mmCIF file of C-alpha atoms in Angstrom:
data_model
loop_
_atom_site.group_PDB
_atom_site.id
_atom_site.type_symbol
_atom_site.label_atom_id
_atom_site.label_comp_id
_atom_site.label_asym_id
_atom_site.label_seq_id
_atom_site.Cartn_x
_atom_site.Cartn_y
_atom_site.Cartn_z
ATOM 1 C CA MET Y 242 -20.470 12.518 3.172
ATOM 2 C CA ASP Y 243 -18.197 10.747 0.431
ATOM 3 C CA MET Y 244 -14.638 10.986 0.692
ATOM 4 C CA ARG Y 245 -11.786 12.498 -1.362
ATOM 5 C CA LEU Y 246 -8.899 10.526 -1.018
ATOM 6 C CA PRO Y 247 -5.359 11.175 -2.399
ATOM 7 C CA ALA Y 248 -3.752 8.471 -5.130
ATOM 8 C CA TRP Y 249 -0.986 7.430 -2.529
ATOM 9 C CA VAL Y 250 -4.279 5.793 0.114
ATOM 10 C CA TRP Y 251 -6.198 4.227 -3.017
ATOM 11 C CA ILE Y 252 -2.205 2.957 -4.278
ATOM 12 C CA GLY Y 253 -0.835 2.201 -0.421
ATOM 13 C CA ALA Y 254 -3.890 0.265 0.120
ATOM 14 C CA VAL Y 255 -4.525 -2.196 -2.403
ATOM 15 C CA ALA Y 256 -0.673 -2.809 -2.360
ATOM 16 C CA LEU Y 257 -0.665 -4.337 1.247
ATOM 17 C CA ALA Y 258 -3.829 -5.550 0.806
ATOM 18 C CA CYS Y 259 -1.911 -8.272 -1.750
ATOM 19 C CA VAL Y 260 1.355 -7.729 0.602
ATOM 20 C CA ALA Y 261 -1.538 -9.267 2.917
ATOM 21 C CA GLY Y 262 -2.496 -11.670 1.105
ATOM 22 C CA MET Y 263 0.468 -13.366 0.105
ATOM 23 C CA VAL Y 264 1.929 -13.478 3.546
ATOM 24 C CA ASN Y 265 -1.614 -15.059 4.769
ATOM 25 C CA VAL Y 266 -1.248 -18.308 2.256
ATOM 26 C CA VAL Y 267 2.119 -18.760 2.763
ATOM 27 C CA GLY Y 268 1.261 -19.347 6.516
ATOM 28 C CA TYR Y 269 -1.516 -21.375 5.833
ATOM 29 C CA LEU Y 270 0.182 -23.028 3.610
ATOM 30 C CA GLY Y 271 3.505 -23.928 5.757
ATOM 31 C CA PHE Y 272 3.858 -26.320 8.378
ATOM 32 C CA GLU Y 273 1.915 -24.468 11.413
ATOM 33 C CA HIS Y 274 -1.108 -23.863 8.452
ATOM 34 C CA GLN Y 275 -1.846 -20.773 10.495
ATOM 35 C CA ALA Y 276 -3.568 -17.490 9.750
ATOM 36 C CA VAL Y 277 -0.803 -14.980 9.998
ATOM 37 C CA SER Y 278 -2.767 -11.648 9.073
ATOM 38 C CA HIS Y 279 -6.169 -11.349 11.180
ATOM 39 C CA LEU Y 280 -7.234 -13.050 15.162
ATOM 40 C CA THR Y 281 -10.691 -14.202 14.333
ATOM 41 C CA GLY Y 282 -9.782 -17.942 13.638
ATOM 42 C CA THR Y 283 -6.911 -18.271 15.710
ATOM 43 C CA THR Y 284 -8.731 -17.175 18.879
ATOM 44 C CA SER Y 285 -11.466 -20.152 17.744
ATOM 45 C CA LEU Y 286 -8.516 -22.272 17.173
ATOM 46 C CA LEU Y 287 -7.519 -21.543 21.363
ATOM 47 C CA GLY Y 288 -10.404 -22.018 22.399
ATOM 48 C CA ALA Y 289 -11.096 -25.371 21.081
ATOM 49 C CA ALA Y 290 -7.713 -25.766 22.043
ATOM 50 C CA LEU Y 291 -8.142 -24.919 25.512
ATOM 51 C CA VAL Y 292 -11.196 -27.072 25.867
ATOM 52 C CA GLN Y 293 -8.599 -29.755 24.754
ATOM 53 C CA HIS Y 294 -6.424 -29.170 26.795
ATOM 54 C CA ASP Y 295 -4.108 -29.630 24.072
ATOM 55 C CA TRP Y 296 -1.460 -27.129 25.940
ATOM 56 C CA ARG Y 297 1.413 -27.382 23.078
ATOM 57 C CA THR Y 298 -1.322 -25.508 20.510
ATOM 58 C CA VAL Y 299 -2.366 -23.330 22.765
ATOM 59 C CA ALA Y 300 0.969 -22.295 23.721
ATOM 60 C CA HIS Y 301 1.547 -21.695 19.979
ATOM 61 C CA LEU Y 302 -1.301 -19.847 18.793
ATOM 62 C CA CYS Y 303 -1.587 -17.580 22.083
ATOM 63 C CA ALA Y 304 2.003 -16.791 20.923
ATOM 64 C CA VAL Y 305 1.029 -16.028 17.359
ATOM 65 C CA VAL Y 306 -1.872 -13.724 19.272
ATOM 66 C CA LEU Y 307 0.945 -11.515 21.236
ATOM 67 C CA ALA Y 308 2.950 -10.954 18.005
ATOM 68 C CA PHE Y 309 0.260 -9.528 16.165
ATOM 69 C CA CYS Y 310 -0.421 -7.265 18.650
ATOM 70 C CA ALA Y 311 3.439 -6.641 19.168
ATOM 71 C CA GLY Y 312 3.726 -5.619 15.551
ATOM 72 C CA ALA Y 313 0.746 -3.445 16.709
ATOM 73 C CA THR Y 314 2.083 -1.888 19.166
ATOM 74 C CA LEU Y 315 5.594 -1.035 17.000
ATOM 75 C CA SER Y 316 3.545 0.734 15.041
ATOM 76 C CA GLY Y 317 2.378 2.708 17.700
ATOM 77 C CA LEU Y 318 5.359 3.420 19.041
ATOM 78 C CA ILE Y 319 6.147 4.266 15.633
ATOM 79 C CA LEU Y 320 3.040 6.167 14.247
ATOM 80 C CA GLN Y 321 1.666 7.755 16.961
ATOM 81 C CA ASP Y 322 -1.784 8.076 15.901
ATOM 82 C CA ASP Y 323 -3.818 5.484 13.739
ATOM 83 C CA THR Y 324 -4.944 8.100 10.779
ATOM 84 C CA LEU Y 325 -3.794 8.151 8.284
ATOM 85 C CA ARG Y 326 -1.713 11.771 6.914
ATOM 86 C CA LEU Y 327 0.874 11.722 4.570
ATOM 87 C CA GLY Y 328 4.151 13.050 7.105
ATOM 88 C CA ARG Y 329 3.963 10.257 8.821
ATOM 89 C CA ARG Y 330 6.374 7.908 9.902
ATOM 90 C CA TYR Y 331 4.621 5.048 7.209
ATOM 91 C CA GLY Y 332 8.652 4.558 5.098
ATOM 92 C CA VAL Y 333 9.960 3.376 8.205
ATOM 93 C CA ALA Y 334 7.030 1.081 9.323
ATOM 94 C CA LEU Y 335 7.409 -0.002 5.870
ATOM 95 C CA ALA Y 336 10.309 -0.651 6.412
ATOM 96 C CA LEU Y 337 9.846 -2.686 9.542
ATOM 97 C CA GLU Y 338 7.391 -4.867 7.872
ATOM 98 C CA ALA Y 339 9.367 -5.727 5.247
ATOM 99 C CA LEU Y 340 12.102 -7.379 7.056
ATOM 100 C CA LEU Y 341 10.540 -8.804 10.013
ATOM 101 C CA LEU Y 342 9.498 -11.133 5.899
ATOM 102 C CA ALA Y 343 12.790 -11.419 4.765
ATOM 103 C CA ILE Y 344 13.835 -12.590 8.271
ATOM 104 C CA ALA Y 345 11.162 -15.090 9.118
ATOM 105 C CA VAL Y 346 12.404 -17.388 5.701
ATOM 106 C CA PRO Y 347 15.137 -18.973 7.330
ATOM 107 C CA ALA Y 348 13.371 -18.969 10.200
ATOM 108 C CA PHE Y 349 10.148 -20.841 8.149
ATOM 109 C CA GLU Y 350 12.064 -22.991 5.967
ATOM 110 C CA ARG Y 351 14.210 -24.850 9.837
ATOM 111 C CA VAL Y 352 10.136 -25.663 10.549
ATOM 112 C CA HIS Y 353 10.735 -23.564 13.467
ATOM 113 C CA LEU Y 354 7.753 -21.529 14.946
ATOM 114 C CA LEU Y 355 9.383 -17.797 15.174
ATOM 115 C CA GLY Y 356 8.683 -17.719 11.261
ATOM 116 C CA ALA Y 357 4.603 -17.920 11.638
ATOM 117 C CA LEU Y 358 5.447 -15.461 15.175
ATOM 118 C CA LEU Y 359 7.521 -12.510 12.380
ATOM 119 C CA ALA Y 360 5.118 -12.917 10.429
ATOM 120 C CA ALA Y 361 1.845 -12.642 12.823
ATOM 121 C CA MET Y 362 3.707 -9.271 14.026
ATOM 122 C CA ALA Y 363 4.813 -8.178 10.708
ATOM 123 C CA CYS Y 364 0.825 -8.640 9.949
ATOM 124 C CA GLY Y 365 -0.326 -6.870 12.857
ATOM 125 C CA LEU Y 366 2.214 -3.762 12.846
ATOM 126 C CA GLN Y 367 0.942 -2.428 8.792
ATOM 127 C CA ASN Y 368 -2.778 -3.760 9.775
ATOM 128 C CA ALA Y 369 -1.973 -0.994 12.854
ATOM 129 C CA MET Y 370 -0.144 1.289 10.673
ATOM 130 C CA VAL Y 371 -3.619 1.231 8.235
ATOM 131 C CA THR Y 372 -6.887 1.947 10.326
ATOM 132 C CA THR Y 373 -8.254 5.426 9.076
ATOM 133 C CA TYR Y 374 -8.650 7.842 6.551
ATOM 134 C CA SER Y 375 -11.690 10.582 6.572
ATOM 135 C CA GLY Y 376 -13.121 8.713 8.777
ATOM 136 C CA ALA Y 377 -13.727 5.587 7.798
ATOM 137 C CA LEU Y 378 -11.838 2.400 9.249
ATOM 138 C CA VAL Y 379 -9.243 1.328 6.288
ATOM 139 C CA ARG Y 380 -7.839 -2.900 7.196
ATOM 140 C CA THR Y 381 -5.423 -4.523 5.085
ATOM 141 C CA THR Y 382 -4.927 -7.381 6.647
ATOM 142 C CA HIS Y 383 -8.039 -9.023 6.851
ATOM 143 C CA LEU Y 384 -11.616 -8.098 5.146
ATOM 144 C CA SER Y 385 -14.245 -8.431 7.578
ATOM 145 C CA GLY Y 386 -15.031 -4.709 7.640
ATOM 146 C CA MET Y 387 -14.606 -4.330 4.233
ATOM 147 C CA PHE Y 388 -17.493 -7.192 3.366
ATOM 148 C CA THR Y 389 -19.024 -4.975 5.750
ATOM 149 C CA ASP Y 390 -18.994 -1.674 3.817
ATOM 150 C CA LEU Y 391 -20.159 -3.203 0.802
ATOM 151 C CA GLY Y 392 -23.257 -5.584 2.599
ATOM 152 C CA ILE Y 393 -24.028 -2.058 4.146
ATOM 153 C CA GLY Y 394 -24.131 0.343 0.864
ATOM 154 C CA LEU Y 395 -25.816 -2.549 -1.078
ATOM 155 C CA GLY Y 396 -28.205 -1.707 1.572
ATOM 156 C CA HIS Y 397 -28.656 1.381 1.396
ATOM 157 C CA LEU Y 398 -28.887 1.094 -2.319
ATOM 158 C CA LEU Y 399 -32.001 -1.099 -1.836
ATOM 159 C CA ARG Y 400 -33.409 1.458 0.015
ATOM 160 C CA GLY Y 401 -32.895 4.388 -2.262
ATOM 161 C CA LEU Y 402 -30.241 6.074 -0.040
ATOM 162 C CA PRO Y 403 -27.115 7.782 -1.419
ATOM 163 C CA LEU Y 404 -23.658 5.623 -1.445
ATOM 164 C CA PRO Y 405 -20.025 6.263 -0.730
ATOM 165 C CA VAL Y 406 -19.030 5.655 -3.255
ATOM 166 C CA ARG Y 407 -15.724 6.307 -2.701
ATOM 167 C CA ARG Y 408 -15.236 4.395 0.049
ATOM 168 C CA LEU Y 409 -17.208 1.288 -1.384
ATOM 169 C CA ALA Y 410 -14.909 0.977 -4.515
ATOM 170 C CA LEU Y 411 -11.807 1.078 -1.862
ATOM 171 C CA SER Y 412 -13.338 -1.931 0.056
ATOM 172 C CA ALA Y 413 -13.733 -3.270 -3.739
ATOM 173 C CA LEU Y 414 -10.160 -2.770 -4.762
ATOM 174 C CA ILE Y 415 -8.977 -3.937 -1.150
ATOM 175 C CA ILE Y 416 -10.685 -7.228 -1.212
ATOM 176 C CA THR Y 417 -9.439 -7.692 -4.933
ATOM 177 C CA GLY Y 418 -5.606 -7.098 -3.638
ATOM 178 C CA PHE Y 419 -6.200 -9.339 -0.822
ATOM 179 C CA LEU Y 420 -7.371 -11.949 -3.506
ATOM 180 C CA VAL Y 421 -4.407 -11.695 -6.365
ATOM 181 C CA GLY Y 422 -2.113 -11.589 -2.970
ATOM 182 C CA GLY Y 423 -3.183 -15.051 -2.028
ATOM 183 C CA LEU Y 424 -3.227 -16.264 -6.305
ATOM 184 C CA ILE Y 425 0.328 -15.120 -5.967
ATOM 185 C CA GLY Y 426 1.450 -16.044 -2.326
ATOM 186 C CA ALA Y 427 0.215 -19.505 -3.593
ATOM 187 C CA TRP Y 428 1.584 -20.071 -6.850
ATOM 188 C CA LEU Y 429 4.989 -19.082 -5.512
ATOM 189 C CA PHE Y 430 4.879 -20.780 -2.334
ATOM 190 C CA GLY Y 431 4.090 -24.173 -5.035
ATOM 191 C CA HIS Y 432 7.270 -23.272 -6.643
ATOM 192 C CA VAL Y 433 9.736 -21.774 -4.218
ATOM 193 C CA ARG Y 434 7.936 -22.601 -0.804
ATOM 194 C CA TYR Y 435 8.878 -19.747 1.646
ATOM 195 C CA HIS Y 436 11.157 -17.864 -0.211
ATOM 196 C CA ALA Y 437 7.786 -16.671 -1.672
ATOM 197 C CA LEU Y 438 7.670 -14.091 1.686
ATOM 198 C CA LEU Y 439 10.216 -11.934 -0.435
ATOM 199 C CA VAL Y 440 8.379 -10.924 -2.843
ATOM 200 C CA PRO Y 441 5.990 -9.229 0.024
ATOM 201 C CA ALA Y 442 8.859 -7.967 1.246
ATOM 202 C CA ALA Y 443 10.018 -5.962 -1.631
ATOM 203 C CA LEU Y 444 6.826 -5.346 -2.528
ATOM 204 C CA THR Y 445 6.138 -3.939 0.956
ATOM 205 C CA GLY Y 446 9.778 -1.740 0.718
ATOM 206 C CA ALA Y 447 9.030 -0.792 -2.523
ATOM 207 C CA THR Y 448 5.993 0.693 -1.127
ATOM 208 C CA GLY Y 449 7.884 2.225 1.548
ATOM 209 C CA LEU Y 450 10.277 3.963 -0.933
ATOM 210 C CA GLY Y 451 7.039 5.429 -2.590
ATOM 211 C CA TYR Y 452 5.965 6.856 0.125
ATOM 212 C CA ALA Y 453 8.750 8.188 0.715
ATOM 213 C CA ALA Y 454 9.232 9.918 -2.995
ATOM 214 C CA TYR Y 455 5.387 11.263 -3.176
ATOM 215 C CA ARG Y 456 6.027 12.868 0.349
ATOM 216 C CA GLN Y 457 9.287 14.289 -0.542
ATOM 217 C CA TRP Y 458 7.673 15.389 -4.170
ATOM 218 C CA ARG Y 459 4.687 16.585 -1.973
ATOM 219 C CA GLY Y 460 7.098 18.267 -0.335
ATOM 220 C CA VAL Y 461 6.038 17.785 3.110
ATOM 221 C CA ALA Y 462 7.964 17.004 6.078
ATOM 222 C CA PRO Y 463 8.049 14.633 8.341
ATOM 223 C CA GLU Y 464 6.045 14.037 11.799
ATOM 224 C CA ARG Y 465 8.621 14.802 15.146
ATOM 225 C CA SER Y 466 8.264 13.048 17.417
ATOM 226 C CA THR Y 467 6.616 13.952 20.305
#
């Protein structure tokens, strides 16, 4: 069955994918050359560092993994559920993410690992915050699941099966948003270095404000913590 997505899910998912693309490319182009929006490559590098007994790199990579998990933990504490629903405290989570990205800038400028840790924490928070909607996985900080959904859709098309058009469209838009974010982030990094992170911080904050305004317009009260 195809899913019907409200406008706030489409807009928020694409905007946050763009944010993640910018943050990840800045982390990769920075002094650590470290991807921060996902942990697949980080875990592979950790395995290689353990074999090589490169304990400094092991410590750094473990710190990035733990920071990403800490961000996801913060999301769990704030939202208490992984299902997208209007009324949840996404504005609070987005404001915290924007703050983490802004604080990461001076740390990066001082060539300090804390910058990568704060960026990874922001991405972990964002990825845990945007998880499922109508049974569909919605990931905005990495693209493996999105490309997998597109591949499954192509397989269904070749077999003559019905296509989940909206789900595939969402996947395609998230991929595009992440790519566009990477392009913008790389261009900004070449001109203003780590201050490029202030753009995704501002975009995250604007998304949070937009969500809060939309929730007010729809007359949906924020859910209370239990």
